[in-house]
mmCIF file of N, CA and C in Angstrom:
data_model
loop_
_atom_site.group_PDB
_atom_site.id
_atom_site.type_symbol
_atom_site.label_atom_id
_atom_site.label_comp_id
_atom_site.label_asym_id
_atom_site.label_seq_id
_atom_site.Cartn_x
_atom_site.Cartn_y
_atom_site.Cartn_z
ATOM 1 N N MET A 24 -26.134 75.488 -82.922
ATOM 2 C CA MET A 24 -25.280 75.126 -84.053
ATOM 3 C C MET A 24 -23.801 75.212 -83.684
ATOM 4 N N ALA A 25 -23.466 76.096 -82.739
ATOM 5 C CA ALA A 25 -22.062 76.244 -82.343
ATOM 6 C C ALA A 25 -21.535 74.955 -81.716
ATOM 7 N N LEU A 26 -22.379 74.271 -80.945
ATOM 8 C CA LEU A 26 -21.955 73.017 -80.321
ATOM 9 C C LEU A 26 -21.700 71.946 -81.388
ATOM 10 N N VAL A 27 -22.549 71.884 -82.385
ATOM 11 C CA VAL A 27 -22.376 70.920 -83.472
ATOM 12 C C VAL A 27 -21.090 71.217 -84.238
ATOM 13 N N ARG A 28 -20.856 72.484 -84.514
ATOM 14 C CA ARG A 28 -19.640 72.872 -85.245
ATOM 15 C C ARG A 28 -18.386 72.526 -84.435
ATOM 16 N N THR A 29 -18.426 72.785 -83.135
ATOM 17 C CA THR A 29 -17.284 72.472 -82.277
ATOM 18 C C THR A 29 -17.043 70.964 -82.238
ATOM 19 N N ALA A 30 -18.109 70.193 -82.081
ATOM 20 C CA ALA A 30 -17.974 68.735 -82.075
ATOM 21 C C ALA A 30 -17.429 68.245 -83.415
ATOM 22 N N ASN A 31 -17.886 68.864 -84.502
ATOM 23 C CA ASN A 31 -17.409 68.463 -85.818
ATOM 24 C C ASN A 31 -15.932 68.785 -86.012
ATOM 25 N N LEU A 32 -15.475 69.887 -85.434
ATOM 26 C CA LEU A 32 -14.048 70.198 -85.523
ATOM 27 C C LEU A 32 -13.211 69.112 -84.842
ATOM 28 N N GLY A 33 -13.687 68.608 -83.722
ATOM 29 C CA GLY A 33 -13.006 67.500 -83.060
ATOM 30 C C GLY A 33 -13.019 66.244 -83.913
ATOM 31 N N LEU A 34 -14.176 65.947 -84.504
ATOM 32 C CA LEU A 34 -14.278 64.787 -85.387
ATOM 33 C C LEU A 34 -13.361 64.948 -86.586
ATOM 34 N N ARG A 35 -13.329 66.146 -87.153
ATOM 35 C CA ARG A 35 -12.466 66.394 -88.314
ATOM 36 C C ARG A 35 -11.001 66.170 -87.982
ATOM 37 N N PHE A 36 -10.590 66.595 -86.798
ATOM 38 C CA PHE A 36 -9.207 66.371 -86.385
ATOM 39 C C PHE A 36 -8.910 64.870 -86.340
ATOM 40 N N LEU A 37 -9.821 64.098 -85.767
ATOM 41 C CA LEU A 37 -9.630 62.649 -85.717
ATOM 42 C C LEU A 37 -9.634 62.043 -87.125
ATOM 43 N N LEU A 38 -10.476 62.567 -88.004
ATOM 44 C CA LEU A 38 -10.503 62.078 -89.385
ATOM 45 C C LEU A 38 -9.200 62.405 -90.115
ATOM 46 N N GLU A 39 -8.646 63.569 -89.834
ATOM 47 C CA GLU A 39 -7.365 63.926 -90.453
ATOM 48 C C GLU A 39 -6.265 62.976 -89.994
ATOM 49 N N LEU A 40 -6.273 62.617 -88.711
ATOM 50 C CA LEU A 40 -5.310 61.621 -88.226
ATOM 51 C C LEU A 40 -5.570 60.260 -88.872
ATOM 52 N N GLY A 41 -6.860 59.920 -88.994
ATOM 53 C CA GLY A 41 -7.228 58.672 -89.662
ATOM 54 C C GLY A 41 -6.814 58.651 -91.117
ATOM 55 N N LEU A 42 -6.844 59.798 -91.750
ATOM 56 C CA LEU A 42 -6.373 59.927 -93.128
ATOM 57 C C LEU A 42 -4.897 59.541 -93.217
ATOM 58 N N LEU A 43 -4.105 60.073 -92.316
ATOM 59 C CA LEU A 43 -2.667 59.778 -92.324
ATOM 60 C C LEU A 43 -2.404 58.289 -92.063
ATOM 61 N N VAL A 44 -3.130 57.722 -91.115
ATOM 62 C CA VAL A 44 -2.972 56.294 -90.810
ATOM 63 C C VAL A 44 -3.392 55.452 -92.010
ATOM 64 N N GLY A 45 -4.524 55.799 -92.617
ATOM 65 C CA GLY A 45 -5.041 55.020 -93.747
ATOM 66 C C GLY A 45 -4.104 55.002 -94.939
ATOM 67 N N VAL A 46 -3.586 56.160 -95.318
ATOM 68 C CA VAL A 46 -2.685 56.170 -96.476
ATOM 69 C C VAL A 46 -1.347 55.520 -96.129
ATOM 70 N N GLY A 47 -0.932 55.634 -94.876
ATOM 71 C CA GLY A 47 0.296 54.969 -94.464
ATOM 72 C C GLY A 47 0.155 53.459 -94.462
ATOM 73 N N TRP A 48 -0.963 52.989 -93.952
ATOM 74 C CA TRP A 48 -1.222 51.551 -93.913
ATOM 75 C C TRP A 48 -1.297 50.989 -95.324
ATOM 76 N N TRP A 49 -1.966 51.713 -96.193
ATOM 77 C CA TRP A 49 -2.075 51.306 -97.585
ATOM 78 C C TRP A 49 -0.684 51.270 -98.228
ATOM 79 N N GLY A 50 0.089 52.319 -97.997
ATOM 80 C CA GLY A 50 1.433 52.365 -98.570
ATOM 81 C C GLY A 50 2.286 51.196 -98.132
ATOM 82 N N GLU A 51 2.199 50.850 -96.862
ATOM 83 C CA GLU A 51 2.995 49.736 -96.348
ATOM 84 C C GLU A 51 2.572 48.417 -96.977
ATOM 85 N N HIS A 52 1.273 48.224 -97.128
ATOM 86 C CA HIS A 52 0.783 46.974 -97.709
ATOM 87 C C HIS A 52 1.011 46.905 -99.215
ATOM 88 N N ALA A 53 0.896 48.036 -99.892
ATOM 89 C CA ALA A 53 0.984 48.042 -101.353
ATOM 90 C C ALA A 53 2.416 48.148 -101.865
ATOM 91 N N VAL A 54 3.262 48.911 -101.160
ATOM 92 C CA VAL A 54 4.582 49.216 -101.700
ATOM 93 C C VAL A 54 5.701 48.742 -100.783
ATOM 94 N N GLY A 55 5.608 49.088 -99.525
ATOM 95 C CA GLY A 55 6.652 48.712 -98.585
ATOM 96 C C GLY A 55 6.744 49.702 -97.439
ATOM 97 N N TRP A 56 7.654 49.424 -96.521
ATOM 98 C CA TRP A 56 7.759 50.230 -95.298
ATOM 99 C C TRP A 56 8.003 51.706 -95.583
ATOM 100 N N TRP A 57 8.780 52.017 -96.607
ATOM 101 C CA TRP A 57 9.095 53.413 -96.888
ATOM 102 C C TRP A 57 7.850 54.206 -97.287
ATOM 103 N N ALA A 58 6.910 53.550 -97.962
ATOM 104 C CA ALA A 58 5.672 54.226 -98.364
ATOM 105 C C ALA A 58 4.790 54.534 -97.157
ATOM 106 N N ALA A 59 4.955 53.769 -96.081
ATOM 107 C CA ALA A 59 4.207 54.040 -94.854
ATOM 108 C C ALA A 59 4.653 55.360 -94.231
ATOM 109 N N VAL A 60 5.810 55.848 -94.633
ATOM 110 C CA VAL A 60 6.308 57.143 -94.165
ATOM 111 C C VAL A 60 6.029 58.227 -95.204
ATOM 112 N N VAL A 61 6.318 57.931 -96.463
ATOM 113 C CA VAL A 61 6.221 58.930 -97.526
ATOM 114 C C VAL A 61 4.765 59.315 -97.825
ATOM 115 N N PHE A 62 3.868 58.347 -97.910
ATOM 116 C CA PHE A 62 2.477 58.650 -98.253
ATOM 117 C C PHE A 62 1.808 59.571 -97.222
ATOM 118 N N PRO A 63 1.919 59.279 -95.920
ATOM 119 C CA PRO A 63 1.319 60.209 -94.951
ATOM 120 C C PRO A 63 1.982 61.589 -94.963
ATOM 121 N N LEU A 64 3.282 61.636 -95.172
ATOM 122 C CA LEU A 64 3.949 62.935 -95.247
ATOM 123 C C LEU A 64 3.429 63.744 -96.434
ATOM 124 N N ALA A 65 3.263 63.094 -97.561
ATOM 125 C CA ALA A 65 2.733 63.783 -98.740
ATOM 126 C C ALA A 65 1.307 64.273 -98.484
ATOM 127 N N ALA A 66 0.488 63.427 -97.871
ATOM 128 C CA ALA A 66 -0.889 63.834 -97.562
ATOM 129 C C ALA A 66 -0.899 65.005 -96.583
ATOM 130 N N ALA A 67 -0.007 64.982 -95.597
ATOM 131 C CA ALA A 67 0.063 66.069 -94.615
ATOM 132 C C ALA A 67 0.483 67.383 -95.267
ATOM 133 N N VAL A 68 1.409 67.317 -96.200
ATOM 134 C CA VAL A 68 1.852 68.534 -96.899
ATOM 135 C C VAL A 68 0.710 69.107 -97.734
ATOM 136 N N VAL A 69 -0.005 68.249 -98.445
ATOM 137 C CA VAL A 69 -1.149 68.708 -99.242
ATOM 138 C C VAL A 69 -2.207 69.320 -98.327
ATOM 139 N N TRP A 70 -2.503 68.631 -97.230
ATOM 140 C CA TRP A 70 -3.536 69.122 -96.314
ATOM 141 C C TRP A 70 -3.144 70.476 -95.727
ATOM 142 N N ALA A 71 -1.919 70.582 -95.254
ATOM 143 C CA ALA A 71 -1.458 71.832 -94.643
ATOM 144 C C ALA A 71 -1.412 72.968 -95.661
ATOM 145 N N SER A 72 -1.060 72.654 -96.886
ATOM 146 C CA SER A 72 -0.935 73.685 -97.915
ATOM 147 C C SER A 72 -2.271 74.185 -98.442
ATOM 148 N N LEU A 73 -3.298 73.333 -98.405
ATOM 149 C CA LEU A 73 -4.566 73.692 -99.032
ATOM 150 C C LEU A 73 -5.746 73.838 -98.075
ATOM 151 N N PHE A 74 -5.750 73.089 -96.967
ATOM 152 C CA PHE A 74 -6.961 73.005 -96.159
ATOM 153 C C PHE A 74 -6.841 73.531 -94.739
ATOM 154 N N SER A 75 -5.663 73.707 -94.237
ATOM 155 C CA SER A 75 -5.516 74.151 -92.844
ATOM 156 C C SER A 75 -5.930 75.614 -92.715
ATOM 157 N N PRO A 76 -6.230 76.059 -91.494
ATOM 158 C CA PRO A 76 -6.604 77.477 -91.313
ATOM 159 C C PRO A 76 -5.518 78.449 -91.787
ATOM 160 N N LYS A 77 -4.269 78.028 -91.745
ATOM 161 C CA LYS A 77 -3.167 78.880 -92.206
ATOM 162 C C LYS A 77 -2.607 78.370 -93.541
ATOM 163 N N ALA A 78 -3.490 77.890 -94.396
ATOM 164 C CA ALA A 78 -3.072 77.309 -95.672
ATOM 165 C C ALA A 78 -2.309 78.315 -96.520
ATOM 166 N N ARG A 79 -1.357 77.790 -97.237
ATOM 167 C CA ARG A 79 -0.518 78.624 -98.092
ATOM 168 C C ARG A 79 -1.294 79.156 -99.289
ATOM 169 N N TRP A 80 -2.175 78.329 -99.846
ATOM 170 C CA TRP A 80 -2.957 78.715 -101.019
ATOM 171 C C TRP A 80 -4.441 78.647 -100.702
ATOM 172 N N THR A 81 -5.194 79.519 -101.342
ATOM 173 C CA THR A 81 -6.646 79.511 -101.221
ATOM 174 C C THR A 81 -7.212 78.936 -102.508
ATOM 175 N N ILE A 82 -8.126 78.005 -102.351
ATOM 176 C CA ILE A 82 -8.758 77.399 -103.524
ATOM 177 C C ILE A 82 -10.264 77.579 -103.407
ATOM 178 N N PRO A 83 -10.969 77.580 -104.542
ATOM 179 C CA PRO A 83 -12.425 77.754 -104.514
ATOM 180 C C PRO A 83 -13.091 76.625 -103.719
ATOM 181 N N PRO A 84 -14.173 76.938 -103.014
ATOM 182 C CA PRO A 84 -14.836 75.925 -102.182
ATOM 183 C C PRO A 84 -15.190 74.617 -102.896
ATOM 184 N N PRO A 85 -15.732 74.635 -104.124
ATOM 185 C CA PRO A 85 -16.044 73.343 -104.751
ATOM 186 C C PRO A 85 -14.789 72.491 -105.001
ATOM 187 N N VAL A 86 -13.693 73.145 -105.364
ATOM 188 C CA VAL A 86 -12.443 72.421 -105.589
ATOM 189 C C VAL A 86 -11.919 71.884 -104.268
ATOM 190 N N ARG A 87 -12.037 72.696 -103.231
ATOM 191 C CA ARG A 87 -11.589 72.268 -101.898
ATOM 192 C C ARG A 87 -12.353 71.025 -101.452
ATOM 193 N N LEU A 88 -13.667 71.065 -101.592
ATOM 194 C CA LEU A 88 -14.485 69.913 -101.201
ATOM 195 C C LEU A 88 -14.088 68.674 -101.985
ATOM 196 N N ALA A 89 -13.919 68.823 -103.295
ATOM 197 C CA ALA A 89 -13.546 67.677 -104.127
ATOM 198 C C ALA A 89 -12.197 67.089 -103.709
ATOM 199 N N LEU A 90 -11.226 67.953 -103.454
ATOM 200 C CA LEU A 90 -9.906 67.461 -103.059
ATOM 201 C C LEU A 90 -9.922 66.815 -101.671
ATOM 202 N N GLU A 91 -10.703 67.385 -100.762
ATOM 203 C CA GLU A 91 -10.844 66.769 -99.444
ATOM 204 C C GLU A 91 -11.418 65.366 -99.586
ATOM 205 N N LEU A 92 -12.459 65.239 -100.393
ATOM 206 C CA LEU A 92 -13.091 63.934 -100.572
ATOM 207 C C LEU A 92 -12.145 62.938 -101.230
ATOM 208 N N VAL A 93 -11.320 63.407 -102.153
ATOM 209 C CA VAL A 93 -10.338 62.516 -102.789
ATOM 210 C C VAL A 93 -9.346 61.995 -101.750
ATOM 211 N N LEU A 94 -8.838 62.881 -100.907
ATOM 212 C CA LEU A 94 -7.884 62.444 -99.880
ATOM 213 C C LEU A 94 -8.530 61.492 -98.882
ATOM 214 N N PHE A 95 -9.728 61.830 -98.413
ATOM 215 C CA PHE A 95 -10.410 60.943 -97.473
ATOM 216 C C PHE A 95 -10.759 59.605 -98.129
ATOM 217 N N ALA A 96 -11.145 59.635 -99.403
ATOM 218 C CA ALA A 96 -11.441 58.389 -100.114
ATOM 219 C C ALA A 96 -10.187 57.536 -100.247
ATOM 220 N N ALA A 97 -9.045 58.160 -100.469
ATOM 221 C CA ALA A 97 -7.787 57.403 -100.545
ATOM 222 C C ALA A 97 -7.518 56.683 -99.233
ATOM 223 N N ALA A 98 -7.812 57.342 -98.116
ATOM 224 C CA ALA A 98 -7.616 56.700 -96.819
ATOM 225 C C ALA A 98 -8.587 55.539 -96.636
ATOM 226 N N ALA A 99 -9.848 55.733 -97.015
ATOM 227 C CA ALA A 99 -10.834 54.657 -96.887
ATOM 228 C C ALA A 99 -10.438 53.462 -97.749
ATOM 229 N N VAL A 100 -9.994 53.729 -98.969
ATOM 230 C CA VAL A 100 -9.516 52.649 -99.842
ATOM 231 C C VAL A 100 -8.287 51.994 -99.226
ATOM 232 N N GLY A 101 -7.443 52.795 -98.607
ATOM 233 C CA GLY A 101 -6.267 52.254 -97.940
ATOM 234 C C GLY A 101 -6.631 51.273 -96.846
ATOM 235 N N TYR A 102 -7.609 51.628 -96.027
ATOM 236 C CA TYR A 102 -8.064 50.699 -94.991
ATOM 237 C C TYR A 102 -8.629 49.427 -95.620
ATOM 238 N N TRP A 103 -9.416 49.602 -96.666
ATOM 239 C CA TRP A 103 -10.031 48.446 -97.338
ATOM 240 C C TRP A 103 -8.957 47.519 -97.904
ATOM 241 N N ARG A 104 -7.992 48.107 -98.620
ATOM 242 C CA ARG A 104 -6.933 47.316 -99.247
ATOM 243 C C ARG A 104 -6.003 46.666 -98.220
ATOM 244 N N ALA A 105 -5.956 47.238 -97.026
ATOM 245 C CA ALA A 105 -5.137 46.666 -95.960
ATOM 246 C C ALA A 105 -5.898 45.564 -95.217
ATOM 247 N N GLY A 106 -7.085 45.223 -95.713
ATOM 248 C CA GLY A 106 -7.842 44.126 -95.130
ATOM 249 C C GLY A 106 -8.729 44.532 -93.968
ATOM 250 N N GLN A 107 -9.117 45.791 -93.904
ATOM 251 C CA GLN A 107 -9.958 46.295 -92.822
ATOM 252 C C GLN A 107 -11.234 46.945 -93.373
ATOM 253 N N PRO A 108 -12.128 46.153 -93.968
ATOM 254 C CA PRO A 108 -13.323 46.750 -94.569
ATOM 255 C C PRO A 108 -14.237 47.434 -93.557
ATOM 256 N N GLY A 109 -14.303 46.940 -92.344
ATOM 257 C CA GLY A 109 -15.136 47.578 -91.322
ATOM 258 C C GLY A 109 -14.634 48.967 -90.975
ATOM 259 N N ILE A 110 -13.326 49.092 -90.815
ATOM 260 C CA ILE A 110 -12.739 50.400 -90.536
ATOM 261 C C ILE A 110 -12.950 51.317 -91.731
ATOM 262 N N ALA A 111 -12.775 50.779 -92.937
ATOM 263 C CA ALA A 111 -12.960 51.579 -94.150
ATOM 264 C C ALA A 111 -14.380 52.129 -94.227
ATOM 265 N N LEU A 112 -15.360 51.294 -93.957
ATOM 266 C CA LEU A 112 -16.754 51.730 -94.029
ATOM 267 C C LEU A 112 -17.065 52.750 -92.932
ATOM 268 N N GLY A 113 -16.631 52.479 -91.716
ATOM 269 C CA GLY A 113 -16.855 53.421 -90.622
ATOM 270 C C GLY A 113 -16.195 54.759 -90.883
ATOM 271 N N PHE A 114 -14.987 54.728 -91.410
ATOM 272 C CA PHE A 114 -14.268 55.952 -91.741
ATOM 273 C C PHE A 114 -15.032 56.734 -92.808
ATOM 274 N N ALA A 115 -15.486 56.045 -93.848
ATOM 275 C CA ALA A 115 -16.214 56.711 -94.931
ATOM 276 C C ALA A 115 -17.511 57.345 -94.428
ATOM 277 N N VAL A 116 -18.228 56.651 -93.570
ATOM 278 C CA VAL A 116 -19.477 57.198 -93.014
ATOM 279 C C VAL A 116 -19.177 58.434 -92.174
ATOM 280 N N ALA A 117 -18.135 58.371 -91.344
ATOM 281 C CA ALA A 117 -17.764 59.521 -90.513
ATOM 282 C C ALA A 117 -17.364 60.710 -91.381
ATOM 283 N N VAL A 118 -16.669 60.443 -92.487
ATOM 284 C CA VAL A 118 -16.274 61.521 -93.404
ATOM 285 C C VAL A 118 -17.508 62.183 -94.004
ATOM 286 N N VAL A 119 -18.460 61.385 -94.460
ATOM 287 C CA VAL A 119 -19.671 61.945 -95.064
ATOM 288 C C VAL A 119 -20.428 62.797 -94.048
ATOM 289 N N LEU A 120 -20.561 62.306 -92.827
ATOM 290 C CA LEU A 120 -21.247 63.086 -91.789
ATOM 291 C C LEU A 120 -20.511 64.392 -91.503
ATOM 292 N N SER A 121 -19.207 64.306 -91.345
ATOM 293 C CA SER A 121 -18.417 65.490 -91.039
ATOM 294 C C SER A 121 -18.463 66.511 -92.169
ATOM 295 N N GLU A 122 -18.315 66.048 -93.386
ATOM 296 C CA GLU A 122 -18.351 66.956 -94.537
ATOM 297 C C GLU A 122 -19.726 67.601 -94.677
ATOM 298 N N THR A 123 -20.777 66.862 -94.391
ATOM 299 C CA THR A 123 -22.128 67.424 -94.460
ATOM 300 C C THR A 123 -22.285 68.557 -93.464
ATOM 301 N N VAL A 124 -21.821 68.346 -92.243
ATOM 302 C CA VAL A 124 -21.892 69.412 -91.236
ATOM 303 C C VAL A 124 -20.983 70.571 -91.627
ATOM 304 N N GLN A 125 -19.777 70.241 -92.077
ATOM 305 C CA GLN A 125 -18.792 71.273 -92.417
ATOM 306 C C GLN A 125 -19.297 72.199 -93.517
ATOM 307 N N TRP A 126 -19.964 71.656 -94.508
ATOM 308 C CA TRP A 126 -20.334 72.430 -95.680
ATOM 309 C C TRP A 126 -21.789 72.883 -95.685
ATOM 310 N N SER A 127 -22.534 72.598 -94.623
ATOM 311 C CA SER A 127 -23.942 72.992 -94.603
ATOM 312 C C SER A 127 -24.124 74.392 -94.028
ATOM 313 N N GLY A 128 -24.986 75.141 -94.630
ATOM 314 C CA GLY A 128 -25.370 76.451 -94.121
ATOM 315 C C GLY A 128 -24.240 77.373 -93.756
ATOM 316 N N SER A 129 -24.296 77.879 -92.527
ATOM 317 C CA SER A 129 -23.326 78.885 -92.097
ATOM 318 C C SER A 129 -22.039 78.282 -91.556
ATOM 319 N N SER A 130 -21.908 76.974 -91.593
ATOM 320 C CA SER A 130 -20.734 76.344 -91.006
ATOM 321 C C SER A 130 -19.665 76.014 -92.050
ATOM 322 N N ARG A 131 -19.684 76.713 -93.173
ATOM 323 C CA ARG A 131 -18.672 76.459 -94.197
ATOM 324 C C ARG A 131 -17.298 76.780 -93.655
ATOM 325 N N PRO A 132 -16.271 76.059 -94.149
ATOM 326 C CA PRO A 132 -14.922 76.289 -93.640
ATOM 327 C C PRO A 132 -14.428 77.704 -93.933
ATOM 328 N N ALA A 133 -13.596 78.191 -93.056
ATOM 329 C CA ALA A 133 -13.045 79.541 -93.228
ATOM 330 C C ALA A 133 -12.046 79.589 -94.342
#
């Protein structure tokens, strides 16, 4: 299980980067160039404040899961709205797999 958890941590890191790209791409297409900067920065601040290992605030696990899924869903919608449905679908599938591993059994986030 340790190998799966380690691999999932790597996948999660890539998904977090994909989250930033997705919301930035969406912002650029929906609003303009400035949103391509502001939206990822806002997502990064939320992520760092609530979900990182050194998060400023602790939230209950069900709320954490829901908020993570909302942010990842925003990125998937961002890819879709930017005209990349294949990337959106692949991203969403990877998120579901990663979240399943992250929240199953003894591998819950710290």
